[in-house]
Amino acid sequence: MARSEPEPFDFQPGRVLAGKYVVAEFLGGGWEGEAYLVHERTTGFPRVAKFYYPERNEKGKSLKEYVKRLEKLSDLGCVIRYMHSDSIRFRGEKLDFMVSTRAPGKQLSYYIKKRGNRLHPLEALLIVEQIAAGLEAIHAQGMYHGDVHEDNVMVRRTGIHYDVRFLDFLHLGPTTVKRKREDVFDMLMLLRDMTGGKTRYARQPELIKRLVKGGKRSLVLKEFPTALRVRQFLAGRDAPDFI
Ligand SMILES: Nc1ncnc2c1ncn2[C@@H]1O[C@H](COP(=O)(O)OP(=O)(O)O)[C@@H](O)[C@H]1O
Ligand SMILES: [Mg+2]
């Protein structure tokens, strides 16, 4: 495991990639690679190009698994749409990239920071409701996300509505009940993170505590084994008053 950290690509604005895309801006990087806002040369349309670190994309597998998932979920409004993949030569190596639509809005982590690391419980619940609806749709297609966290969920607010988009699906193996449940659990831990994390948990309204249950996995999954159950709870009579 003691592998060296991948060297950043650090593509600069204006650089032309594969003759087809012009780099506009660096959007973010994570474990697998780096994502850039690019413009398609022929149309000027904005797209996102995700470049994979070769050591984390052996035989192009990470890219292939990701785009397979995006393609299967292409009818869902809550998932970015895969467009095209290609490769370039860079530093003497073949570098794979995939191009997708650009998710509107910002990373959820950006909202959390902007609000001083703590969203109002109601805002956090409105976002969770949308994440739950998205996961429900993804799970209904026989898929799972595998890496639900604040950097992989993009959020755009319009009035009091939060539009949520998922990116960065992980390939951990076949879809199982357990993997779908992990998505639900990760989502509810994200609710705790959104509302100020562990340190503020004790001061949260009852409704948040009913969902997070102090982070106790078995208790959480007993009451909320599916995203549907979370949504039903949020819309139902059992949800305690909190305003
Ligand atoms: N389609 C997209 N639309 C908008 N932003 C994106 C898109 N894809 C990636 N990003 C941004 O780039 C970051 C890194 O991309 P991601 O696919 O999560 O890569 P990694 O697997 O390296 O974490 C994301 O957290 C997000 O901020
Ligand atoms: Mg990511």
mmCIF file of N, CA and C and ligand atoms in Angstrom, residues 27-33 35 48 50 66 80 100-103 107 151-152 154 167-168, ligand 1:
data_model
loop_
_atom_site.group_PDB
_atom_site.id
_atom_site.type_symbol
_atom_site.label_atom_id
_atom_site.label_comp_id
_atom_site.label_asym_id
_atom_site.label_seq_id
_atom_site.Cartn_x
_atom_site.Cartn_y
_atom_site.Cartn_z
ATOM 1 N N LEU A 27 -11.836 21.922 -11.253
ATOM 2 C CA LEU A 27 -13.011 21.861 -10.384
ATOM 3 C C LEU A 27 -12.729 21.167 -9.063
ATOM 4 N N GLY A 28 -11.937 20.148 -9.134
ATOM 5 C CA GLY A 28 -11.689 19.428 -7.894
ATOM 6 C C GLY A 28 -10.994 18.121 -8.164
ATOM 7 N N GLY A 29 -10.386 17.613 -7.132
ATOM 8 C CA GLY A 29 -9.710 16.331 -7.271
ATOM 9 C C GLY A 29 -10.012 15.498 -6.053
ATOM 10 N N GLY A 30 -9.955 14.207 -6.223
ATOM 11 C CA GLY A 30 -10.186 13.310 -5.101
ATOM 12 C C GLY A 30 -9.214 12.171 -5.211
ATOM 13 N N TRP A 31 -9.678 11.011 -4.856
ATOM 14 C CA TRP A 31 -8.834 9.824 -4.849
ATOM 15 C C TRP A 31 -8.447 9.376 -6.265
ATOM 16 N N GLU A 32 -9.458 9.366 -7.161
ATOM 17 C CA GLU A 32 -9.225 8.756 -8.479
ATOM 18 C C GLU A 32 -8.566 9.664 -9.501
ATOM 19 N N GLY A 33 -8.811 10.958 -9.362
ATOM 20 C CA GLY A 33 -8.282 11.830 -10.397
ATOM 21 C C GLY A 33 -8.640 13.288 -10.194
ATOM 22 N N ALA A 35 -10.947 16.661 -11.874
ATOM 23 C CA ALA A 35 -12.028 17.064 -12.779
ATOM 24 C C ALA A 35 -11.828 18.522 -13.182
ATOM 25 N N VAL A 48 -17.673 18.573 -18.242
ATOM 26 C CA VAL A 48 -16.662 18.267 -17.228
ATOM 27 C C VAL A 48 -15.830 17.081 -17.714
ATOM 28 N N LYS A 50 -13.097 14.378 -16.517
ATOM 29 C CA LYS A 50 -12.435 13.786 -15.349
ATOM 30 C C LYS A 50 -11.258 12.946 -15.838
ATOM 31 N N TYR A 66 -17.200 3.364 -13.813
ATOM 32 C CA TYR A 66 -17.936 4.599 -13.519
ATOM 33 C C TYR A 66 -18.895 4.925 -14.666
ATOM 34 N N ILE A 80 -25.341 12.871 -13.076
ATOM 35 C CA ILE A 80 -24.716 13.524 -14.236
ATOM 36 C C ILE A 80 -24.744 12.556 -15.416
ATOM 37 N N SER A 100 -18.491 14.376 -19.094
ATOM 38 C CA SER A 100 -19.894 14.299 -18.674
ATOM 39 C C SER A 100 -20.499 15.692 -18.702
ATOM 40 N N THR A 101 -21.807 15.739 -18.463
ATOM 41 C CA THR A 101 -22.456 17.037 -18.287
ATOM 42 C C THR A 101 -21.970 17.637 -16.972
ATOM 43 N N ARG A 102 -22.116 18.935 -16.882
ATOM 44 C CA ARG A 102 -21.702 19.610 -15.654
ATOM 45 C C ARG A 102 -22.891 19.653 -14.692
ATOM 46 N N ALA A 103 -22.681 19.183 -13.474
ATOM 47 C CA ALA A 103 -23.756 19.257 -12.480
ATOM 48 C C ALA A 103 -23.941 20.703 -12.063
ATOM 49 N N GLN A 107 -20.579 21.743 -4.644
ATOM 50 C CA GLN A 107 -20.484 20.576 -3.764
ATOM 51 C C GLN A 107 -21.220 20.881 -2.464
ATOM 52 N N ASP A 151 -18.526 15.663 -0.718
ATOM 53 C CA ASP A 151 -17.871 16.112 -1.949
ATOM 54 C C ASP A 151 -18.444 15.457 -3.197
ATOM 55 N N ASN A 152 -19.241 14.425 -3.006
ATOM 56 C CA ASN A 152 -19.768 13.698 -4.167
ATOM 57 C C ASN A 152 -21.226 13.993 -4.445
ATOM 58 N N MET A 154 -23.670 17.148 -5.427
ATOM 59 C CA MET A 154 -23.726 18.549 -5.854
ATOM 60 C C MET A 154 -25.127 19.075 -5.547
ATOM 61 N N LEU A 167 -22.406 12.394 -8.132
ATOM 62 C CA LEU A 167 -21.319 12.028 -9.016
ATOM 63 C C LEU A 167 -20.392 11.067 -8.287
ATOM 64 N N ASP A 168 -19.400 10.542 -9.034
ATOM 65 C CA ASP A 168 -18.363 9.715 -8.423
ATOM 66 C C ASP A 168 -18.869 8.426 -7.792
HETATM 67 N N1 LIG B 1 -19.927 16.444 -13.663
HETATM 68 C C1 LIG B 1 -19.460 17.305 -12.757
HETATM 69 N N2 LIG B 1 -20.051 18.501 -12.578
HETATM 70 C C2 LIG B 1 -19.567 19.400 -11.686
HETATM 71 N N3 LIG B 1 -18.512 19.162 -10.885
HETATM 72 C C3 LIG B 1 -17.891 17.980 -10.994
HETATM 73 C C4 LIG B 1 -18.331 16.980 -11.932
HETATM 74 N N4 LIG B 1 -17.508 15.902 -11.821
HETATM 75 C C5 LIG B 1 -16.610 16.215 -10.869
HETATM 76 N N5 LIG B 1 -16.820 17.450 -10.360
HETATM 77 C C6 LIG B 1 -16.044 18.135 -9.301
HETATM 78 O O1 LIG B 1 -14.754 17.559 -9.219
HETATM 79 C C7 LIG B 1 -14.546 16.892 -7.957
HETATM 80 C C8 LIG B 1 -13.760 15.597 -8.192
HETATM 81 O O2 LIG B 1 -14.486 14.724 -9.049
HETATM 82 P P1 LIG B 1 -14.839 13.243 -8.592
HETATM 83 O O3 LIG B 1 -15.571 12.560 -9.704
HETATM 84 O O4 LIG B 1 -15.513 13.260 -7.264
HETATM 85 O O5 LIG B 1 -13.349 12.648 -8.508
HETATM 86 P P2 LIG B 1 -12.632 11.727 -7.440
HETATM 87 O O6 LIG B 1 -13.006 10.330 -7.790
HETATM 88 O O7 LIG B 1 -11.194 11.973 -7.690
HETATM 89 O O8 LIG B 1 -13.127 12.124 -6.074
HETATM 90 C C9 LIG B 1 -15.958 16.678 -7.407
HETATM 91 O O9 LIG B 1 -15.953 16.604 -6.011
HETATM 92 C C10 LIG B 1 -16.684 17.914 -7.933
HETATM 93 O O10 LIG B 1 -16.386 19.058 -7.170
#
